[in-house]
PDB file of C-alpha atoms in Angstrom:
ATOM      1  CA  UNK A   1      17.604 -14.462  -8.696  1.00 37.00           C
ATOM      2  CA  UNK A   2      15.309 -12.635 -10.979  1.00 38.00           C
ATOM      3  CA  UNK A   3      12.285 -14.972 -12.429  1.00 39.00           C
ATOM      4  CA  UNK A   4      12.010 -15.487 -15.991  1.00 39.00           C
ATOM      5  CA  UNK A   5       8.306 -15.073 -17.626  1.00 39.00           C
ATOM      6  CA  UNK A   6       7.021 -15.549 -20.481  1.00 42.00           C
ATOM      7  CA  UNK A   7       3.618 -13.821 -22.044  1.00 42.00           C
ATOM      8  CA  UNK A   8       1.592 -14.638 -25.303  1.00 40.00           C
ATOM      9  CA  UNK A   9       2.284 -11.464 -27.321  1.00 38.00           C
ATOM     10  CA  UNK A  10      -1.201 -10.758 -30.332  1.00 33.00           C
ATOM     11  CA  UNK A  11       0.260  -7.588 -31.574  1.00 30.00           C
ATOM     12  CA  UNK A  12       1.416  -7.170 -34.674  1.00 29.00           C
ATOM     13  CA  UNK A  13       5.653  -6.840 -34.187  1.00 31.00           C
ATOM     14  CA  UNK A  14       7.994  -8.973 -35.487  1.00 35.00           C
ATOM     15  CA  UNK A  15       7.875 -11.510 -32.021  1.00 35.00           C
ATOM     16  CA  UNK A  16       7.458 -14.742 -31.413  1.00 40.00           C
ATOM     17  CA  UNK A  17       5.078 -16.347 -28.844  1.00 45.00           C
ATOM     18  CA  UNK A  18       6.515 -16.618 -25.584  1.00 51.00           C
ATOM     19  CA  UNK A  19       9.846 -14.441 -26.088  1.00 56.00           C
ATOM     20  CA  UNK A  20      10.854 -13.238 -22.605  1.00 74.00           C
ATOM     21  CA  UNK A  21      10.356  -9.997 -21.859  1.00 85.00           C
ATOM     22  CA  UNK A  22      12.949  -8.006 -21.003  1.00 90.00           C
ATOM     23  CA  UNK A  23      14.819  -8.168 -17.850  1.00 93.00           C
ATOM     24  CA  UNK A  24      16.491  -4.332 -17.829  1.00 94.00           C
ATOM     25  CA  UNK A  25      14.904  -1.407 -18.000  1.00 96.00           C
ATOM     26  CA  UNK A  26      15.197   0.207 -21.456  1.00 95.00           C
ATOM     27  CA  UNK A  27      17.110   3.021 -22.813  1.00 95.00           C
ATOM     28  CA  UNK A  28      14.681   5.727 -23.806  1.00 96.00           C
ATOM     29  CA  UNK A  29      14.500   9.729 -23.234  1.00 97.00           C
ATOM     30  CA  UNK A  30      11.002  10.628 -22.037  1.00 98.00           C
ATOM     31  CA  UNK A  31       9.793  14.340 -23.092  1.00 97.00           C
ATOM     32  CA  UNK A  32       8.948  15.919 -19.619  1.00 97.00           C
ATOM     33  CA  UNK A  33       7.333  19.438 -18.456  1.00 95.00           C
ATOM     34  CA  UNK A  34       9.013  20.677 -15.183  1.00 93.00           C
ATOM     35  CA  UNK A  35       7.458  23.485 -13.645  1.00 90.00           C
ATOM     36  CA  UNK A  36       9.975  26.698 -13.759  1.00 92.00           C
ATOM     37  CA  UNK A  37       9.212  29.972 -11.533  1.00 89.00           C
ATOM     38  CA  UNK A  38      12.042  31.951 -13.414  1.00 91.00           C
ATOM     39  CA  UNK A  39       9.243  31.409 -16.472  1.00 90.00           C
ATOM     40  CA  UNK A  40       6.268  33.458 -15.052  1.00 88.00           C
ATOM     41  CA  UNK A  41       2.655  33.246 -16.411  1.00 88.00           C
ATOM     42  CA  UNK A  42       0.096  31.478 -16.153  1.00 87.00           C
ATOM     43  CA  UNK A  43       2.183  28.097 -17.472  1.00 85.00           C
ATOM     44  CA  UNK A  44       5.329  28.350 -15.299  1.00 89.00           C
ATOM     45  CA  UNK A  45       7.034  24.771 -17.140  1.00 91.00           C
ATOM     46  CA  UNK A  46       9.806  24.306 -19.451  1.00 94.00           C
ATOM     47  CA  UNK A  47      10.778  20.614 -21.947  1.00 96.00           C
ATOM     48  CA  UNK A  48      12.978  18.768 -19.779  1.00 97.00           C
ATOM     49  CA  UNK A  49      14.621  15.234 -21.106  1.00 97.00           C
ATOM     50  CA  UNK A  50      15.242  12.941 -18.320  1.00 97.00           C
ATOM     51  CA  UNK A  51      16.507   9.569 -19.376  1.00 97.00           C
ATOM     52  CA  UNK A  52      15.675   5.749 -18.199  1.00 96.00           C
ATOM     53  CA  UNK A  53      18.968   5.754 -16.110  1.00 93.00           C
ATOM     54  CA  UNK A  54      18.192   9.031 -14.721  1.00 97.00           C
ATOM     55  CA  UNK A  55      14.743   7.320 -13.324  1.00 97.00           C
ATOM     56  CA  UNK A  56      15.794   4.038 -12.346  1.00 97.00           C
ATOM     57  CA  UNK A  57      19.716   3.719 -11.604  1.00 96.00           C
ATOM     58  CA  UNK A  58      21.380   3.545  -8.138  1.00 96.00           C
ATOM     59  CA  UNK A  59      17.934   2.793  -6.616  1.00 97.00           C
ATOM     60  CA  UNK A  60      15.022   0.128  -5.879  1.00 98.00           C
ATOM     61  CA  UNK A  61      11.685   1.459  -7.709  1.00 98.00           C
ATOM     62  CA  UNK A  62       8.527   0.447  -8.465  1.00 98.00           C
ATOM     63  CA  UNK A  63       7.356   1.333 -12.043  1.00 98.00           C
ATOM     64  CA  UNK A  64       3.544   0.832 -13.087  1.00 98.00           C
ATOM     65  CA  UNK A  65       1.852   1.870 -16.579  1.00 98.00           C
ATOM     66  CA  UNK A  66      -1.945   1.617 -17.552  1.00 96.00           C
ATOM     67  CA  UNK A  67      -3.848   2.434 -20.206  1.00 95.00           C
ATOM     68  CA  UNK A  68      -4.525   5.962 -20.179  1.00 94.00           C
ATOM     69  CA  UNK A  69      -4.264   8.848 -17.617  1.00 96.00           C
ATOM     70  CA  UNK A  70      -8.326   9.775 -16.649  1.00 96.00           C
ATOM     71  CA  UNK A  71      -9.506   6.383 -16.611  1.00 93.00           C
ATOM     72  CA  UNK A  72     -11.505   4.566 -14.417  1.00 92.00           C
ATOM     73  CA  UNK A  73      -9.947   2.130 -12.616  1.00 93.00           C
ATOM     74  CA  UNK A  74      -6.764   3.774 -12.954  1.00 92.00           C
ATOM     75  CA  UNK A  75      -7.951   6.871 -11.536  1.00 94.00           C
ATOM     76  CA  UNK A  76     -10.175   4.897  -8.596  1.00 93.00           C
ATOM     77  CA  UNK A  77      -8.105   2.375  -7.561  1.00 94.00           C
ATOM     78  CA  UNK A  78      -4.248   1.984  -9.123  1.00 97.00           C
ATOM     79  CA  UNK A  79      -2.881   5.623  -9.111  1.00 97.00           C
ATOM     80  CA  UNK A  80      -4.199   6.369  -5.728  1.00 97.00           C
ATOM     81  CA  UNK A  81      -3.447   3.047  -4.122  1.00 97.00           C
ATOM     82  CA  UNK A  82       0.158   3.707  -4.861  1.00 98.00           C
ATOM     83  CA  UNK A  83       0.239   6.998  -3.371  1.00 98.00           C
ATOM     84  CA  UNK A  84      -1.865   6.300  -0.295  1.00 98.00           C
ATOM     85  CA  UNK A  85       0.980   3.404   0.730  1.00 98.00           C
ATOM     86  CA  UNK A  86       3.960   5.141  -0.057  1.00 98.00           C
ATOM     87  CA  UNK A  87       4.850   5.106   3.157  1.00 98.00           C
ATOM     88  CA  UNK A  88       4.797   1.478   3.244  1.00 98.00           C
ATOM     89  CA  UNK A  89       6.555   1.159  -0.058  1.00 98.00           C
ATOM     90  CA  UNK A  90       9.473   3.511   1.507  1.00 98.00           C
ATOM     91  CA  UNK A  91       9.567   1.246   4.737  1.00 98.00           C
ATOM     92  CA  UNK A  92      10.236  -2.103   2.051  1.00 98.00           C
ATOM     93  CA  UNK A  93      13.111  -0.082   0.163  1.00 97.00           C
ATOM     94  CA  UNK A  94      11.209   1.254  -2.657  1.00 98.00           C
ATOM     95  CA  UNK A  95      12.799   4.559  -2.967  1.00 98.00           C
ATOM     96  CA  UNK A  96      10.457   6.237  -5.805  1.00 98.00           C
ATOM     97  CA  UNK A  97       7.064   5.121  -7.499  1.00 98.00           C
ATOM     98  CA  UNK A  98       6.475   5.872 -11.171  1.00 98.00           C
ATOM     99  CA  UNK A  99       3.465   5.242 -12.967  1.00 98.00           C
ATOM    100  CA  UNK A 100       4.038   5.665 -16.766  1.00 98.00           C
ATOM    101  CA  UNK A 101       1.412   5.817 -19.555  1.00 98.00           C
ATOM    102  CA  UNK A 102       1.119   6.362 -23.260  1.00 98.00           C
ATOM    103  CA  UNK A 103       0.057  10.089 -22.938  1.00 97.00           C
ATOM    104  CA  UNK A 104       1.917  13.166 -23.537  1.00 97.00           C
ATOM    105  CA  UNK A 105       3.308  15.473 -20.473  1.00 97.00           C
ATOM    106  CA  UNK A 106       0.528  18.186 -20.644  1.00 96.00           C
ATOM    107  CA  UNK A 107      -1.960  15.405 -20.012  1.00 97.00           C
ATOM    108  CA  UNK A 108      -0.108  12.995 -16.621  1.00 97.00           C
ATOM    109  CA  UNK A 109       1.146  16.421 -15.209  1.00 96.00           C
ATOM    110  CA  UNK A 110      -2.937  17.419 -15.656  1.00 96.00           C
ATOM    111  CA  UNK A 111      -3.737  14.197 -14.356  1.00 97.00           C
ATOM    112  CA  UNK A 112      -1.475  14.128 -11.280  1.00 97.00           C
ATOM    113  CA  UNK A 113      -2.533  17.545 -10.660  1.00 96.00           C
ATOM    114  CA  UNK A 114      -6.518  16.438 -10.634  1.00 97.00           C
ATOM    115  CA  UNK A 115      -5.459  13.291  -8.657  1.00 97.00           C
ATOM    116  CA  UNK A 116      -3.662  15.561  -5.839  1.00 97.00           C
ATOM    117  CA  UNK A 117      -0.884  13.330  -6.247  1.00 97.00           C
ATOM    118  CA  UNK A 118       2.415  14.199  -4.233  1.00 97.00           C
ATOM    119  CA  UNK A 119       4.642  11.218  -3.996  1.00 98.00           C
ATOM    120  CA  UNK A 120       4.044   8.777  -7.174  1.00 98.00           C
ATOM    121  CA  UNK A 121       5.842   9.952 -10.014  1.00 98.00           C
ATOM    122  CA  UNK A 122       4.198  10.134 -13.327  1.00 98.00           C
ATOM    123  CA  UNK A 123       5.934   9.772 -16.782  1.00 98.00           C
ATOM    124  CA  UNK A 124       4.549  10.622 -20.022  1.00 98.00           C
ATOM    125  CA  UNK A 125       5.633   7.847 -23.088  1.00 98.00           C
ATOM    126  CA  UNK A 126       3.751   9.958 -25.380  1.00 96.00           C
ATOM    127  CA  UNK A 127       4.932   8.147 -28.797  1.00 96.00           C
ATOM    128  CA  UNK A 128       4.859   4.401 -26.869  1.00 97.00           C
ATOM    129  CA  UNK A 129       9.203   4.085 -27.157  1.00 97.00           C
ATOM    130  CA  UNK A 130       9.072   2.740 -23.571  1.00 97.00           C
ATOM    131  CA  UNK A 131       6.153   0.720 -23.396  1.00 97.00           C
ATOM    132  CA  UNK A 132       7.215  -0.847 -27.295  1.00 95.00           C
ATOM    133  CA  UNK A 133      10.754  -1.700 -25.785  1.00 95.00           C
ATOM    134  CA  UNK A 134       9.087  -3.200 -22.723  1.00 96.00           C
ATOM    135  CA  UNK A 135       6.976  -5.549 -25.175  1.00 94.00           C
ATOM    136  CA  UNK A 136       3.340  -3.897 -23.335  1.00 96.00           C
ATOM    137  CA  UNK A 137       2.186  -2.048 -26.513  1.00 96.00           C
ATOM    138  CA  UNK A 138      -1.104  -3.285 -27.520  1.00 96.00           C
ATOM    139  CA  UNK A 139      -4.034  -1.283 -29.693  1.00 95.00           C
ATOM    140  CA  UNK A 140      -6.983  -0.502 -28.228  1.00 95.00           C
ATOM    141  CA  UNK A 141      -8.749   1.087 -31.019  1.00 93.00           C
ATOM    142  CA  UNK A 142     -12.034  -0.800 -29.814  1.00 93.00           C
ATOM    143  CA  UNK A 143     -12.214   2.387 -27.082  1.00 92.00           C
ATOM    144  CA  UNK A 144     -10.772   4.732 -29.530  1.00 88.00           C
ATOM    145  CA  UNK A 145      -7.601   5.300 -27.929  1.00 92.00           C
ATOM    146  CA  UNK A 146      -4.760   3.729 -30.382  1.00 93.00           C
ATOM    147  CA  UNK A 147      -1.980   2.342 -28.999  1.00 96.00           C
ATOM    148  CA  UNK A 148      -1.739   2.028 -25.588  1.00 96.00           C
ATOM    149  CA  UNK A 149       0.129   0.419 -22.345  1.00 97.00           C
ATOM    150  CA  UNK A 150      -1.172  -2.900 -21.384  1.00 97.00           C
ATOM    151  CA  UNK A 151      -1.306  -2.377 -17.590  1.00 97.00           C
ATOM    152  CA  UNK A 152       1.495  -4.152 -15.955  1.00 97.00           C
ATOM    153  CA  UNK A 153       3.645  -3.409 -12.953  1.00 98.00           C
ATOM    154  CA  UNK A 154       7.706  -4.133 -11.538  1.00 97.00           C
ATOM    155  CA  UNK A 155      10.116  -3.862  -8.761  1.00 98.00           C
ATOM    156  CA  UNK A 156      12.882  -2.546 -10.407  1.00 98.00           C
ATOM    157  CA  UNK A 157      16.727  -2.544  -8.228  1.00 97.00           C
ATOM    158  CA  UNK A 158      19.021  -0.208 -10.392  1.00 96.00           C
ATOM    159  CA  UNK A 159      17.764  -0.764 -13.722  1.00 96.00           C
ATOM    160  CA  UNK A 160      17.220  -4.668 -13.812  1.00 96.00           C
ATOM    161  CA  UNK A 161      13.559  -6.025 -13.443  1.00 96.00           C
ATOM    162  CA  UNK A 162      13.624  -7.979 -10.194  1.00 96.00           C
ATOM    163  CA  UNK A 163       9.915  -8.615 -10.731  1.00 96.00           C
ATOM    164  CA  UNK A 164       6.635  -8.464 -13.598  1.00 96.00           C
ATOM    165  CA  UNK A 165       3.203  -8.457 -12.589  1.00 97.00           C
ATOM    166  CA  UNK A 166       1.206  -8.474 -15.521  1.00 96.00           C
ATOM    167  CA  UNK A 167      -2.253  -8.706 -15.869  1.00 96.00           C
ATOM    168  CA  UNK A 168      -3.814 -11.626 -17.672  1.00 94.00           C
ATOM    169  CA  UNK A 169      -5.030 -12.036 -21.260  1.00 93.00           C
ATOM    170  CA  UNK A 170      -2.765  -9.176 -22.712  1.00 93.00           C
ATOM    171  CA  UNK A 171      -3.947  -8.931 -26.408  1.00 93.00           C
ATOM    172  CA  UNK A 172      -5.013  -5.831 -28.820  1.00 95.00           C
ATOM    173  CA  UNK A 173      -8.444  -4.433 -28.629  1.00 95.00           C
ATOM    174  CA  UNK A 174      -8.854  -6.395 -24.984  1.00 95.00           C
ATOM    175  CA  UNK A 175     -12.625  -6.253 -24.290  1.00 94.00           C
ATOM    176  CA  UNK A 176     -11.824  -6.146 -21.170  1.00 94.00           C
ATOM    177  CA  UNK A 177      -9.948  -4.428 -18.613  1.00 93.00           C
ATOM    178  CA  UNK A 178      -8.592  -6.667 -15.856  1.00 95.00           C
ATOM    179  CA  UNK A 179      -7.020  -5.428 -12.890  1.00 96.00           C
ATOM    180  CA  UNK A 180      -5.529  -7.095  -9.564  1.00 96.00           C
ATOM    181  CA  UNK A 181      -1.829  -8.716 -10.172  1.00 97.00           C
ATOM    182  CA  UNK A 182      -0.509  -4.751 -10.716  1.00 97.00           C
ATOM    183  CA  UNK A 183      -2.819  -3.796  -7.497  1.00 98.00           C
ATOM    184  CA  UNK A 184      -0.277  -1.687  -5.046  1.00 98.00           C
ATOM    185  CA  UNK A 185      -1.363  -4.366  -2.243  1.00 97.00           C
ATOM    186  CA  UNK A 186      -0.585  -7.076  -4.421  1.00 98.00           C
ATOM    187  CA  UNK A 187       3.046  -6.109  -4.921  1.00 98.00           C
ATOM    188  CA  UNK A 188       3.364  -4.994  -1.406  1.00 98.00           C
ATOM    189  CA  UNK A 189       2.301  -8.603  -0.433  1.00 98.00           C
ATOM    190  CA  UNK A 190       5.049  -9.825  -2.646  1.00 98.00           C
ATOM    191  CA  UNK A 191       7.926  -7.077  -1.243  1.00 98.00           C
ATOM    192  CA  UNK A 192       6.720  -8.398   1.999  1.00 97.00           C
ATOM    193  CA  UNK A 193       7.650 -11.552   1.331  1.00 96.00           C
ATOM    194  CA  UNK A 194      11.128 -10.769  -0.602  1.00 92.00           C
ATOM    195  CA  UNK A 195      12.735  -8.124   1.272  1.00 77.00           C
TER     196      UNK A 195
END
């Protein structure tokens, strides 16, 4: 049974307080850059569109998104926590690991590149379609960085959120940054529990 929840939206969209979020995973293409040998150079990648259903379908997932590639504590402690338990992930069912963010696909590719990162996933929502549709938009023009991806986390089985973990007090220009329900040990404490 999936759990309903409910989370005071401040942003300015046409919601009203406590709407549920959503409980599928929405229909978006994300803009991709897929590294191609048959290219050459010194920038071997080509535009590849890969879809929602392409990401999520026929498979338990975890999907993760935080404010910017870069970042602090996303950098430190999120991306890298995901990647150093894959292997305990894989060993609950979780059959990929995505981390998206509202930044183009030069920028998580560079990112996932600096990070050394091998088995997380990273998607670029570099216009904010997903995150919008997932109701995690908020502004954070009090850093200078526009819109972005409050950071939030789920266990998603073939498309259909099983499970939110959202970090507390989502509202625009945030002044702060909290971080702990979306923690990889905190959702492998809950898969533990619900596998």
């Amino acid at each position: 049974m999936t759990e309903r929840i409910k989370i005071k939206r401040y942003w300015d969209v046409e919601v009203a307080e406590g709407d549920e979020l959503p409980q599928v995973i929405p229909s978006v293409v994300f803009k991709t850059r897929v590294r191609d040998e048959s290219i050459g150079g010194d920038n071997p990648y080509r535009w590849e569109d890969v879809t929602s259903w392409d990401l999520f379908a026929g498979k338990r997932t975890i999907l993760f998104s935080l404010p910017g590639a870069f970042t602090p504590t996303c950098s430190t402690y999120q991306l890298p926590g995901f990647e150093n338990n894959f292997a305990e992930f894989k060993a609950l069912g979780i059959k990929d690991i995505y981390c998206v963010s509202v930044n183009d696909a030069f920028v998580m590719n560079a990112w996932a590149k600096a990070q050394k990162i091998k088995k997380v996933k990273v998607i670029p929502d570099g216009s904010g379609q997903f995150t919008r549709k997932m109701g995690m938009l908020v502004h954070k023009d009090n850093l200078g960085f526009g819109e972005r991806s409050w950071r939030y986390a789920c266990v998603v089985n073939n498309g259909k959120i099983e499970k939110w973990f959202i970090e507390p007090g989502a509202e625009d220009n945030c002044p702060v940054d909290p971080y702990g329900e979306t923690s990889p040990e905190n959702i492998l404490s809950w898969l533990r529990e619900n596998s």
